[in-house]
CSV table of C-alpha atoms in Angstrom, one decimal:
chain,number,residue,atom,x,y,z
A,70,UNK,CA,-33.8,-5.8,9.5
A,71,UNK,CA,-32.7,-6.5,13.0
A,72,UNK,CA,-30.1,-9.5,13.4
A,73,UNK,CA,-28.9,-11.3,16.3
A,74,UNK,CA,-25.4,-13.4,15.7
A,75,UNK,CA,-24.8,-16.7,17.4
A,76,UNK,CA,-21.5,-18.4,17.7
A,77,UNK,CA,-21.2,-22.1,18.6
A,78,UNK,CA,-18.1,-23.5,19.7
A,79,UNK,CA,-15.8,-25.1,22.2
A,80,UNK,CA,-14.5,-21.7,23.5
A,81,UNK,CA,-11.7,-23.6,25.0
A,82,UNK,CA,-10.9,-21.1,26.1
A,83,UNK,CA,-12.4,-17.9,24.5
A,84,UNK,CA,-9.8,-15.6,23.1
A,85,UNK,CA,-9.6,-12.1,21.7
A,86,UNK,CA,-9.9,-13.6,18.4
A,87,UNK,CA,-13.3,-15.0,19.1
A,88,UNK,CA,-14.5,-11.4,20.5
A,89,UNK,CA,-13.1,-9.9,17.2
A,90,UNK,CA,-15.2,-12.0,15.2
A,91,UNK,CA,-18.5,-10.5,16.6
A,92,UNK,CA,-17.1,-7.0,16.0
A,93,UNK,CA,-15.8,-7.8,12.4
A,94,UNK,CA,-19.2,-9.2,11.6
A,95,UNK,CA,-21.3,-6.3,13.2
A,96,UNK,CA,-19.3,-4.0,11.5
A,97,UNK,CA,-19.7,-6.0,8.0
A,98,UNK,CA,-23.5,-6.4,8.5
A,99,UNK,CA,-24.2,-2.6,9.5
A,100,UNK,CA,-22.2,-1.4,6.4
A,101,UNK,CA,-24.5,-3.2,3.8
A,102,UNK,CA,-27.2,-0.6,5.3
A,103,UNK,CA,-29.5,-3.6,5.4
A,104,UNK,CA,-28.9,-5.1,8.9
A,105,UNK,CA,-28.9,-3.5,12.4
A,106,UNK,CA,-27.1,-6.0,14.7
A,107,UNK,CA,-28.8,-6.0,18.1
A,108,UNK,CA,-27.2,-8.9,20.1
A,109,UNK,CA,-24.4,-11.3,20.1
A,110,UNK,CA,-24.8,-14.6,21.7
A,111,UNK,CA,-21.8,-16.8,22.7
A,112,UNK,CA,-23.2,-20.7,23.2
A,113,UNK,CA,-20.4,-22.7,24.6
A,114,UNK,CA,-20.8,-26.5,23.6
A,115,UNK,CA,-21.8,-29.0,26.1
A,116,UNK,CA,-19.3,-31.6,27.5
A,117,UNK,CA,-21.0,-34.1,25.6
A,118,UNK,CA,-19.2,-33.0,22.6
A,119,UNK,CA,-16.4,-35.1,23.7
A,120,UNK,CA,-13.7,-33.2,22.0
A,121,UNK,CA,-10.1,-33.7,23.0
A,122,UNK,CA,-8.8,-31.3,25.5
A,123,UNK,CA,-12.3,-29.9,26.1
A,124,UNK,CA,-12.5,-28.7,29.7
A,125,UNK,CA,-15.6,-28.5,32.0
A,126,UNK,CA,-18.5,-26.4,30.4
A,127,UNK,CA,-18.9,-24.5,33.8
A,128,UNK,CA,-15.3,-23.2,33.3
A,129,UNK,CA,-15.9,-22.3,29.7
A,130,UNK,CA,-18.8,-20.7,30.4
A,131,UNK,CA,-17.4,-18.5,33.3
A,132,UNK,CA,-14.6,-17.5,31.1
A,133,UNK,CA,-17.0,-16.4,28.4
A,134,UNK,CA,-19.0,-14.3,30.9
A,135,UNK,CA,-15.8,-12.6,32.2
A,136,UNK,CA,-14.5,-12.0,28.6
A,137,UNK,CA,-18.1,-10.3,27.7
A,138,UNK,CA,-18.5,-8.2,30.9
A,139,UNK,CA,-17.2,-5.3,29.1
A,140,UNK,CA,-19.3,-5.9,26.0
A,141,UNK,CA,-22.6,-4.1,25.6
A,142,UNK,CA,-24.1,-6.3,23.1
A,143,UNK,CA,-22.6,-9.8,23.5
A,144,UNK,CA,-23.5,-12.2,26.2
A,145,UNK,CA,-23.1,-15.9,27.0
A,146,UNK,CA,-26.1,-18.4,26.9
A,147,UNK,CA,-26.0,-21.7,28.9
A,148,UNK,CA,-28.7,-23.6,27.3
A,149,UNK,CA,-26.4,-25.5,25.1
A,150,UNK,CA,-24.1,-26.4,27.7
A,151,UNK,CA,-26.5,-27.5,30.1
A,152,UNK,CA,-28.1,-30.3,28.0
A,153,UNK,CA,-26.9,-33.9,29.0
A,154,UNK,CA,-26.1,-35.0,25.6
A,155,UNK,CA,-24.3,-32.9,22.6
A,156,UNK,CA,-26.9,-30.9,20.6
A,157,UNK,CA,-26.6,-30.3,16.9
A,158,UNK,CA,-26.1,-26.7,16.2
A,159,UNK,CA,-28.8,-26.5,14.0
A,160,UNK,CA,-31.2,-27.4,17.1
A,161,UNK,CA,-29.4,-24.7,19.2
A,162,UNK,CA,-30.1,-22.2,16.6
A,163,UNK,CA,-34.0,-23.6,16.4
A,164,UNK,CA,-33.8,-23.1,20.2
A,165,UNK,CA,-32.7,-19.5,20.2
A,166,UNK,CA,-35.0,-18.5,17.1
A,167,UNK,CA,-38.0,-19.9,19.0
A,168,UNK,CA,-37.1,-17.9,22.0
A,169,UNK,CA,-36.5,-14.6,19.9
A,170,UNK,CA,-39.8,-15.2,18.2
A,171,UNK,CA,-41.5,-15.7,21.8
A,172,UNK,CA,-39.9,-12.6,22.9
A,173,UNK,CA,-41.1,-10.7,20.0
A,174,UNK,CA,-44.7,-11.9,20.7
A,175,UNK,CA,-44.8,-10.8,24.2
A,176,UNK,CA,-43.8,-7.5,23.1
A,177,UNK,CA,-46.6,-7.2,21.1
A,178,UNK,CA,-49.3,-8.4,23.3
A,179,UNK,CA,-48.0,-6.3,25.8
A,180,UNK,CA,-49.5,-3.4,24.2
A,181,UNK,CA,-46.5,-1.2,25.0
A,182,UNK,CA,-47.0,0.6,21.6
A,183,UNK,CA,-50.5,1.9,20.7
A,184,UNK,CA,-51.4,1.2,17.1
A,185,UNK,CA,-51.1,4.9,16.3
A,186,UNK,CA,-47.5,5.0,17.4
A,187,UNK,CA,-46.7,1.8,15.7
A,188,UNK,CA,-48.0,3.2,12.4
A,189,UNK,CA,-46.1,6.3,12.8
A,190,UNK,CA,-42.9,4.3,13.7
A,191,UNK,CA,-43.2,2.4,10.6
A,192,UNK,CA,-43.8,5.4,8.4
A,193,UNK,CA,-40.8,7.1,9.7
A,194,UNK,CA,-38.6,3.7,9.7
A,195,UNK,CA,-39.8,1.6,7.1
A,196,UNK,CA,-36.8,-0.8,7.5
A,197,UNK,CA,-37.7,-1.9,10.8
A,198,UNK,CA,-40.4,-4.2,10.7
A,199,UNK,CA,-41.9,-4.5,14.1
A,200,UNK,CA,-43.9,-7.6,13.3
A,201,UNK,CA,-40.7,-9.8,12.4
A,202,UNK,CA,-38.5,-11.2,15.0
A,203,UNK,CA,-34.8,-10.5,14.4
A,204,UNK,CA,-32.9,-12.8,12.1
A,205,UNK,CA,-30.6,-15.1,13.6
A,206,UNK,CA,-27.5,-15.7,11.8
A,207,UNK,CA,-24.8,-18.4,12.9
A,208,UNK,CA,-21.2,-16.6,13.3
A,209,UNK,CA,-18.3,-19.0,12.4
A,210,UNK,CA,-14.9,-19.1,10.9
A,211,UNK,CA,-14.2,-20.4,7.6
A,212,UNK,CA,-12.9,-23.7,9.0
A,213,UNK,CA,-16.5,-24.3,10.5
A,214,UNK,CA,-17.9,-23.6,6.9
A,215,UNK,CA,-15.7,-26.0,5.5
A,216,UNK,CA,-16.2,-28.7,7.9
A,217,UNK,CA,-20.0,-28.9,6.4
A,218,UNK,CA,-18.2,-31.2,4.1
A,219,UNK,CA,-16.6,-33.4,6.3
A,220,UNK,CA,-18.5,-36.8,6.2
A,221,UNK,CA,-20.8,-37.6,9.4
A,222,UNK,CA,-19.9,-34.2,10.9
A,223,UNK,CA,-23.0,-32.6,9.8
A,224,UNK,CA,-26.5,-33.8,8.7
A,225,UNK,CA,-27.4,-32.3,5.2
A,226,UNK,CA,-30.7,-31.2,6.6
A,227,UNK,CA,-29.1,-29.4,9.4
A,228,UNK,CA,-26.8,-27.6,6.9
A,229,UNK,CA,-29.7,-26.8,4.8
A,230,UNK,CA,-31.5,-25.3,8.0
A,231,UNK,CA,-28.7,-23.3,9.0
A,232,UNK,CA,-27.9,-21.8,5.6
A,233,UNK,CA,-31.8,-20.9,5.7
A,234,UNK,CA,-31.4,-18.9,8.6
A,235,UNK,CA,-28.2,-17.3,7.5
A,236,UNK,CA,-24.4,-17.4,8.3
A,237,UNK,CA,-21.7,-15.0,8.7
A,238,UNK,CA,-18.3,-16.6,8.0
A,239,UNK,CA,-15.0,-14.7,9.1
A,240,UNK,CA,-12.2,-15.8,6.8
A,241,UNK,CA,-9.2,-16.9,8.6
A,242,UNK,CA,-5.8,-17.0,6.8
A,243,UNK,CA,-5.5,-20.0,4.2
A,244,UNK,CA,-9.2,-20.4,3.6
A,245,UNK,CA,-11.2,-19.9,0.7
A,246,UNK,CA,-14.9,-19.8,1.8
A,247,UNK,CA,-16.2,-18.5,-1.5
A,248,UNK,CA,-14.7,-21.5,-3.6
A,249,UNK,CA,-16.5,-23.7,-0.7
A,250,UNK,CA,-19.7,-22.1,-1.1
A,251,UNK,CA,-19.4,-22.7,-4.9
A,252,UNK,CA,-18.8,-26.1,-4.5
A,253,UNK,CA,-21.4,-27.1,-2.0
A,254,UNK,CA,-24.9,-27.1,-3.7
A,255,UNK,CA,-26.8,-26.3,-0.1
A,256,UNK,CA,-24.7,-23.6,0.4
A,257,UNK,CA,-24.9,-22.4,-3.2
A,258,UNK,CA,-28.7,-22.2,-3.0
A,259,UNK,CA,-28.5,-20.1,0.0
A,260,UNK,CA,-25.6,-18.0,-1.1
A,261,UNK,CA,-27.6,-14.7,-0.3
A,262,UNK,CA,-27.9,-15.7,3.3
A,263,UNK,CA,-24.2,-16.5,3.6
A,264,UNK,CA,-22.3,-13.5,4.4
A,265,UNK,CA,-18.3,-13.6,4.0
A,266,UNK,CA,-16.5,-11.2,6.1
A,267,UNK,CA,-12.8,-10.8,4.8
A,268,UNK,CA,-10.4,-10.5,8.0
A,269,UNK,CA,-7.5,-8.4,6.2
A,270,UNK,CA,-5.6,-8.5,9.5
A,271,UNK,CA,-4.3,-12.0,10.0
A,272,UNK,CA,-5.0,-13.1,13.4
A,273,UNK,CA,-4.1,-16.8,14.0
A,274,UNK,CA,-4.5,-16.9,17.8
A,275,UNK,CA,-6.4,-19.7,18.1
A,276,UNK,CA,-7.8,-21.3,21.6
A,277,UNK,CA,-5.4,-24.4,20.5
A,278,UNK,CA,-2.3,-21.9,20.3
A,279,UNK,CA,-3.6,-20.6,23.8
A,280,UNK,CA,-3.8,-24.0,25.5
A,281,UNK,CA,-0.3,-25.0,24.1
A,282,UNK,CA,1.2,-21.8,25.5
A,283,UNK,CA,-0.3,-22.5,28.8
A,284,UNK,CA,0.8,-26.0,29.1
A,285,UNK,CA,4.3,-24.7,28.3
A,286,UNK,CA,4.1,-22.1,31.1
A,287,UNK,CA,4.1,-19.3,28.8
A,288,UNK,CA,2.2,-16.1,28.9
A,289,UNK,CA,-1.0,-15.9,27.2
A,290,UNK,CA,-1.6,-12.0,28.5
A,291,UNK,CA,-3.1,-9.7,25.9
A,292,UNK,CA,-4.2,-12.9,23.7
A,293,UNK,CA,-7.3,-13.3,26.1
A,294,UNK,CA,-9.1,-10.5,28.2
A,295,UNK,CA,-7.2,-10.1,31.8
A,296,UNK,CA,-10.2,-11.5,33.6
A,297,UNK,CA,-9.9,-14.8,31.7
A,298,UNK,CA,-6.3,-14.7,32.1
A,299,UNK,CA,-6.5,-14.5,35.8
A,300,UNK,CA,-9.3,-17.0,35.9
A,301,UNK,CA,-7.1,-19.6,34.0
A,302,UNK,CA,-4.3,-19.2,36.2
A,303,UNK,CA,-6.6,-19.2,39.7
A,304,UNK,CA,-8.4,-22.5,38.5
A,305,UNK,CA,-5.4,-23.9,37.2
A,306,UNK,CA,-6.7,-24.8,34.0
A,307,UNK,CA,-5.1,-26.3,30.9
A,308,UNK,CA,-2.3,-28.8,31.4
A,309,UNK,CA,-0.8,-31.6,29.7
A,310,UNK,CA,-3.4,-33.8,31.6
A,311,UNK,CA,-6.4,-31.6,30.7
A,312,UNK,CA,-5.3,-31.8,27.1
A,313,UNK,CA,-5.6,-35.6,27.2
A,314,UNK,CA,-9.3,-35.7,28.0
A,315,UNK,CA,-11.6,-37.4,25.4
A,316,UNK,CA,-8.1,-38.6,23.7
A,317,UNK,CA,-9.8,-42.0,22.8
A,318,UNK,CA,-13.3,-41.1,22.6
A,319,UNK,CA,-15.2,-40.4,19.6
A,320,UNK,CA,-16.5,-37.0,18.9
A,321,UNK,CA,-20.1,-37.0,19.5
A,322,UNK,CA,-21.5,-36.1,16.0
A,323,UNK,CA,-19.2,-38.6,14.5
A,324,UNK,CA,-20.5,-41.2,16.8
A,325,UNK,CA,-24.1,-40.2,16.7
A,326,UNK,CA,-24.2,-40.2,12.6
A,327,UNK,CA,-21.9,-43.0,11.8
A,328,UNK,CA,-24.4,-45.4,14.2
A,329,UNK,CA,-27.3,-43.9,12.2
A,330,UNK,CA,-26.0,-44.9,8.8
A,331,UNK,CA,-26.5,-43.0,5.6
A,332,UNK,CA,-29.6,-40.3,6.3
B,153,UNK,CA,15.6,-14.0,42.3
B,154,UNK,CA,16.9,-16.9,40.9
B,155,UNK,CA,20.7,-17.3,41.8
B,156,UNK,CA,23.0,-16.0,39.5
B,157,UNK,CA,20.8,-14.8,36.8
B,158,UNK,CA,21.5,-11.3,35.1
B,159,UNK,CA,18.9,-8.9,35.9
B,160,UNK,CA,17.4,-7.7,32.6
B,161,UNK,CA,15.4,-4.7,31.7
B,162,UNK,CA,13.9,-4.6,28.2
B,163,UNK,CA,13.1,-1.4,26.5
B,164,UNK,CA,10.8,-0.8,23.6
B,165,UNK,CA,11.3,2.5,21.5
B,166,UNK,CA,8.8,3.2,18.9
B,167,UNK,CA,5.9,5.3,17.7
B,168,UNK,CA,3.1,3.6,20.0
B,169,UNK,CA,0.4,5.5,17.8
B,170,UNK,CA,-1.6,4.0,19.6
B,171,UNK,CA,0.0,1.2,21.8
B,172,UNK,CA,-1.7,-2.2,21.0
B,173,UNK,CA,-2.1,-5.7,22.4
B,174,UNK,CA,0.6,-6.5,19.8
B,175,UNK,CA,3.0,-4.2,21.5
B,176,UNK,CA,2.6,-5.5,24.9
B,177,UNK,CA,2.5,-9.2,23.6
B,178,UNK,CA,6.2,-8.3,22.6
B,179,UNK,CA,7.0,-7.8,26.0
B,180,UNK,CA,5.7,-11.2,27.3
B,181,UNK,CA,7.2,-13.1,24.6
B,182,UNK,CA,10.3,-11.4,25.2
B,183,UNK,CA,10.4,-12.1,28.9
B,184,UNK,CA,9.4,-15.8,28.5
B,185,UNK,CA,12.2,-16.1,26.0
B,186,UNK,CA,14.8,-14.6,28.1
B,187,UNK,CA,13.8,-16.5,31.1
B,188,UNK,CA,13.7,-19.9,29.2
B,189,UNK,CA,17.4,-19.3,28.4
B,190,UNK,CA,18.5,-19.6,32.1
B,191,UNK,CA,20.6,-16.8,32.2
B,192,UNK,CA,18.6,-13.8,32.5
B,193,UNK,CA,15.7,-12.6,35.3
B,194,UNK,CA,13.6,-9.7,33.6
B,195,UNK,CA,12.9,-7.3,36.1
B,196,UNK,CA,11.4,-4.6,34.2
B,197,UNK,CA,9.9,-3.5,30.8
B,198,UNK,CA,9.9,0.0,29.5
B,199,UNK,CA,7.8,1.6,26.7
B,200,UNK,CA,9.5,4.5,25.4
B,201,UNK,CA,7.3,6.4,23.0
B,202,UNK,CA,9.0,8.7,20.4
B,203,UNK,CA,9.0,12.2,20.4
B,204,UNK,CA,7.0,14.5,18.0
B,205,UNK,CA,10.2,15.5,16.3
B,206,UNK,CA,10.4,12.0,14.8
B,207,UNK,CA,8.0,13.4,12.0
B,208,UNK,CA,6.4,10.4,11.0
B,209,UNK,CA,3.1,10.6,9.0
B,210,UNK,CA,0.1,10.2,11.1
B,211,UNK,CA,1.9,10.7,14.5
B,212,UNK,CA,-0.4,12.3,17.0
B,213,UNK,CA,1.1,14.4,20.1
B,214,UNK,CA,3.4,12.6,22.7
B,215,UNK,CA,1.1,14.0,25.0
B,216,UNK,CA,-1.7,11.6,23.7
B,217,UNK,CA,0.4,8.6,23.1
B,218,UNK,CA,2.0,8.8,26.8
B,219,UNK,CA,-1.5,9.0,28.2
B,220,UNK,CA,-2.9,6.2,26.2
B,221,UNK,CA,0.5,3.9,27.1
B,222,UNK,CA,-0.2,4.7,30.8
B,223,UNK,CA,-3.8,3.9,30.3
B,224,UNK,CA,-2.8,0.5,28.7
B,225,UNK,CA,0.0,-0.1,31.4
B,226,UNK,CA,-2.2,0.4,34.6
B,227,UNK,CA,-2.8,-3.6,34.8
B,228,UNK,CA,0.8,-4.5,34.1
B,229,UNK,CA,3.1,-5.2,37.3
B,230,UNK,CA,6.3,-5.0,35.5
B,231,UNK,CA,6.1,-2.9,32.4
B,232,UNK,CA,5.8,0.7,32.5
B,233,UNK,CA,5.8,3.9,30.3
B,234,UNK,CA,8.6,6.3,30.5
B,235,UNK,CA,8.4,9.9,28.9
B,236,UNK,CA,12.1,10.9,29.0
B,237,UNK,CA,12.5,10.2,25.3
B,238,UNK,CA,9.4,12.3,24.3
B,239,UNK,CA,10.3,15.1,26.4
B,240,UNK,CA,13.6,15.9,24.8
B,241,UNK,CA,13.4,18.8,22.5
B,242,UNK,CA,14.2,16.9,19.5
B,243,UNK,CA,14.4,13.3,18.1
B,244,UNK,CA,16.7,11.3,20.0
B,245,UNK,CA,18.8,8.6,18.7
B,246,UNK,CA,18.0,5.0,20.3
B,247,UNK,CA,21.5,4.7,21.6
B,248,UNK,CA,21.2,8.0,23.5
B,249,UNK,CA,17.8,6.8,25.2
B,250,UNK,CA,19.5,3.5,26.0
B,251,UNK,CA,22.4,5.2,27.7
B,252,UNK,CA,20.1,7.4,29.7
B,253,UNK,CA,18.0,4.2,30.8
B,254,UNK,CA,21.0,1.9,31.5
B,255,UNK,CA,22.6,4.7,33.9
B,256,UNK,CA,19.7,4.8,35.6
B,257,UNK,CA,19.3,1.1,36.2
B,258,UNK,CA,23.0,1.0,37.1
B,259,UNK,CA,22.3,3.5,40.0
B,260,UNK,CA,19.5,1.6,41.3
B,261,UNK,CA,21.6,-1.7,41.4
B,262,UNK,CA,24.5,0.2,42.8
B,263,UNK,CA,24.2,-1.5,46.4
B,264,UNK,CA,23.4,-4.8,45.0
B,265,UNK,CA,25.8,-7.9,44.8
B,266,UNK,CA,25.3,-10.3,42.0
B,267,UNK,CA,25.7,-9.6,38.4
B,268,UNK,CA,25.5,-6.5,36.9
B,269,UNK,CA,22.1,-5.3,35.5
B,270,UNK,CA,21.6,-5.3,31.6
B,271,UNK,CA,19.5,-3.5,29.1
B,272,UNK,CA,18.5,-4.8,25.9
B,273,UNK,CA,16.3,-3.2,23.1
B,274,UNK,CA,13.1,-5.0,22.5
B,275,UNK,CA,11.6,-4.9,19.0
B,276,UNK,CA,9.6,-6.4,16.3
B,277,UNK,CA,11.4,-7.8,13.2
B,278,UNK,CA,10.5,-4.8,11.0
B,279,UNK,CA,12.7,-2.8,13.2
B,280,UNK,CA,15.7,-4.6,12.0
B,281,UNK,CA,14.8,-3.8,8.6
B,282,UNK,CA,15.4,-0.1,9.6
B,283,UNK,CA,19.2,-1.1,9.7
B,284,UNK,CA,19.3,-1.3,6.0
B,285,UNK,CA,17.7,2.2,5.3
B,286,UNK,CA,20.5,4.4,4.3
B,287,UNK,CA,20.6,7.5,7.0
B,288,UNK,CA,18.5,5.6,9.6
B,289,UNK,CA,21.3,4.6,11.7
B,290,UNK,CA,25.0,5.8,12.3
B,291,UNK,CA,27.2,2.8,12.0
B,292,UNK,CA,28.9,3.6,15.3
B,293,UNK,CA,25.4,3.6,16.8
B,294,UNK,CA,24.6,0.3,15.4
B,295,UNK,CA,27.8,-1.0,17.0
B,296,UNK,CA,27.2,0.3,20.5
B,297,UNK,CA,23.5,-1.1,20.3
B,298,UNK,CA,24.5,-4.5,19.3
B,299,UNK,CA,27.8,-4.6,21.3
B,300,UNK,CA,27.1,-2.7,24.6
B,301,UNK,CA,23.6,-3.6,25.0
B,302,UNK,CA,21.9,-6.3,22.6
B,303,UNK,CA,18.5,-6.8,21.2
B,304,UNK,CA,15.5,-9.0,21.6
B,305,UNK,CA,13.6,-9.3,18.2
B,306,UNK,CA,10.3,-10.9,17.9
B,307,UNK,CA,9.3,-12.3,14.6
B,308,UNK,CA,6.5,-10.4,12.9
B,309,UNK,CA,4.2,-11.8,10.2
B,310,UNK,CA,6.2,-13.2,7.4
B,311,UNK,CA,9.2,-11.2,8.5
B,312,UNK,CA,12.1,-13.4,9.8
B,313,UNK,CA,14.5,-11.5,11.7
B,314,UNK,CA,17.1,-14.4,11.3
B,315,UNK,CA,17.6,-13.1,7.8
B,316,UNK,CA,18.0,-9.1,8.8
B,317,UNK,CA,20.4,-10.6,11.6
B,318,UNK,CA,22.3,-12.4,8.9
B,319,UNK,CA,22.5,-9.5,6.5
B,320,UNK,CA,24.0,-7.4,8.8
B,321,UNK,CA,27.7,-7.7,9.6
B,322,UNK,CA,27.3,-5.8,12.9
B,323,UNK,CA,24.5,-7.7,14.3
B,324,UNK,CA,26.6,-11.0,13.0
B,325,UNK,CA,29.5,-10.1,14.7
B,326,UNK,CA,27.4,-9.5,18.1
B,327,UNK,CA,25.1,-12.5,17.4
B,328,UNK,CA,25.5,-13.5,21.0
B,329,UNK,CA,23.8,-10.3,22.1
B,330,UNK,CA,20.9,-10.8,19.5
B,331,UNK,CA,18.2,-12.9,20.8
B,332,UNK,CA,15.6,-13.9,18.0
B,333,UNK,CA,12.3,-14.8,19.3
B,334,UNK,CA,9.5,-16.7,17.1
B,335,UNK,CA,6.1,-15.8,17.4
B,336,UNK,CA,4.3,-18.8,16.2
B,337,UNK,CA,1.1,-17.4,15.8
B,338,UNK,CA,0.5,-14.4,13.3
B,339,UNK,CA,-1.2,-11.3,14.9
B,340,UNK,CA,-1.2,-8.6,12.4
B,341,UNK,CA,-3.2,-6.3,14.5
B,342,UNK,CA,-0.7,-3.3,14.3
B,343,UNK,CA,-1.2,0.3,15.1
B,344,UNK,CA,-1.4,1.0,11.4
B,345,UNK,CA,-4.6,-1.4,11.3
B,346,UNK,CA,-5.8,-0.1,14.6
B,347,UNK,CA,-5.9,3.7,13.0
B,348,UNK,CA,-7.3,2.5,9.8
B,349,UNK,CA,-10.1,0.7,11.6
B,350,UNK,CA,-10.8,3.9,13.8
B,351,UNK,CA,-10.7,6.4,10.8
B,352,UNK,CA,-13.5,4.1,9.1
B,353,UNK,CA,-15.5,4.1,12.4
B,354,UNK,CA,-15.1,0.2,12.6
B,355,UNK,CA,-14.5,-1.4,16.0
B,356,UNK,CA,-11.0,-1.8,17.2
B,357,UNK,CA,-12.2,-3.5,20.4
B,358,UNK,CA,-9.9,-6.6,21.5
B,359,UNK,CA,-7.0,-5.2,19.6
B,360,UNK,CA,-6.2,-2.8,22.3
B,361,UNK,CA,-7.2,-2.3,26.0
B,362,UNK,CA,-10.6,-0.6,26.5
B,363,UNK,CA,-9.4,2.2,28.5
B,364,UNK,CA,-7.1,3.3,25.3
B,365,UNK,CA,-10.3,2.8,23.1
B,366,UNK,CA,-12.3,5.2,25.4
B,367,UNK,CA,-9.4,7.8,25.5
B,368,UNK,CA,-9.2,7.8,21.8
B,369,UNK,CA,-13.0,8.3,21.5
B,370,UNK,CA,-13.0,11.2,24.0
B,371,UNK,CA,-10.4,13.0,22.3
B,372,UNK,CA,-11.3,12.1,18.6
B,373,UNK,CA,-7.5,11.3,18.0
B,374,UNK,CA,-7.4,9.2,14.8
B,375,UNK,CA,-9.0,10.8,11.6
B,376,UNK,CA,-8.2,11.3,8.3
B,377,UNK,CA,-6.8,14.7,9.1
B,378,UNK,CA,-4.6,13.0,11.8
B,379,UNK,CA,-3.3,10.4,9.6
B,380,UNK,CA,-2.1,13.2,7.0
B,381,UNK,CA,0.0,15.0,9.5
B,382,UNK,CA,3.7,15.2,8.6
B,383,UNK,CA,2.9,14.0,5.1
B,384,UNK,CA,5.7,14.8,2.9
B,385,UNK,CA,8.1,15.7,5.7
B,386,UNK,CA,11.2,13.6,5.9
B,387,UNK,CA,11.8,11.4,9.2
B,388,UNK,CA,13.7,13.3,11.3
B,389,UNK,CA,16.6,10.7,11.7
B,390,UNK,CA,17.2,10.9,8.0
B,391,UNK,CA,17.4,14.6,7.9
B,392,UNK,CA,19.5,14.8,11.1
B,393,UNK,CA,22.3,12.4,10.2
B,394,UNK,CA,22.6,13.1,6.6
B,395,UNK,CA,24.0,16.7,7.1
B,396,UNK,CA,26.3,17.9,4.1
B,397,UNK,CA,29.6,18.6,6.0
B,398,UNK,CA,28.1,16.5,8.7
B,399,UNK,CA,28.1,16.7,12.4
B,400,UNK,CA,29.9,13.5,12.1
B,401,UNK,CA,30.1,11.3,15.3
B,402,UNK,CA,27.7,10.5,18.1
B,403,UNK,CA,26.3,13.2,20.0
B,404,UNK,CA,27.0,13.3,23.8
């Protein structure tokens, strides 16, 4: 079964740790011999998210582009970042899933494969189902999975929808995602779609740490791809000032769901 | 260069089997730290891969380890790889390597006015643990390392270099020459982990430079077979320095 991984997040900035998540997820899924990961998508969040310290999307997108130049399967998608308001992750996944389905149909109608050839391919490779679009799995860290439980951060229906597609969760040190899946009825119901990847090699290099180091004039070389380090320096991103952006503003999902009242 | 600062060269001795982003981070962290003391100007970093004679399990040939380090450091404007240690016919004590490099640095700075350049050993906290292993270090070598040169030691995982520094009388005596750098984020993507991933056909991308991964792929370097190399052989320092009847004092 073909799989596409999509990671939504601030990527503020993108780091080697983010990129490692993709590699770890792909290795894990392909090791099950049930999945073949064909593509990875990085979808930086829009400025409307209003997270503290979030710099402009155009920079975050460009850094992600620079970071994935040397990857032959991971790419950056700007749809989410271009939307005027913050977009729920479930909507982002829905959007990309529709695109994958549409692309699949185009292929079929194209008539690129003759009926006979299709039949032969299916006989030889029964696990590759030509008619189905690839599955779309949300790739995230354990902190995101656990955030499903934070009041007013996620709509229950959205969690349901995401779990229905599939989630690949990379454990960060200090988390116990298995316990969390167990404690959430929605996640537990979709537990077969939730793939937990143990990261045996602790890697705590977060974007927060990187921003802190940059504010303090410390080197972040070898924590992010060189091209990104250069871009950050040339564009003079990440200062004490940039970290104060949105300091007194409510995070978009909290604002939206609090206004809406209990759903 | 900032007036009055001591020119400082950082030397890292190790297997570099292979060199990883974690190794190169050591240099970056150490440089930032030494600059922030206000007393030093770091002018150069040297990676000195150990010779094959070290006999560590899983050690691939120096030819490859040097080539990989060169590739990794291509884009650094201050760190270089040096083959002197790995070229020596036998494993070389760290202080001998330091004497060699210190001599070269002094020659380079012969004509300059200003403070005399210094050479310090750059290492991770695990390196200090080696001081406690009987036979790994001659007491007089440790004295020379800490007294004549000094160390810059970066914390690693749960290992706190403060403790090892505290527990060694020699290091404690020369504590003003021992600089301890806290790495606040744990990053355990070590060479051992990288070799493990590669052996298992898993991805090591973003743990070390792409150029090094390519090199490893082209030469099929890290396999089950390569990891078994030197299995059962005692480490050379232990064999060399504990000889019955003994060669005794430092070699010239």
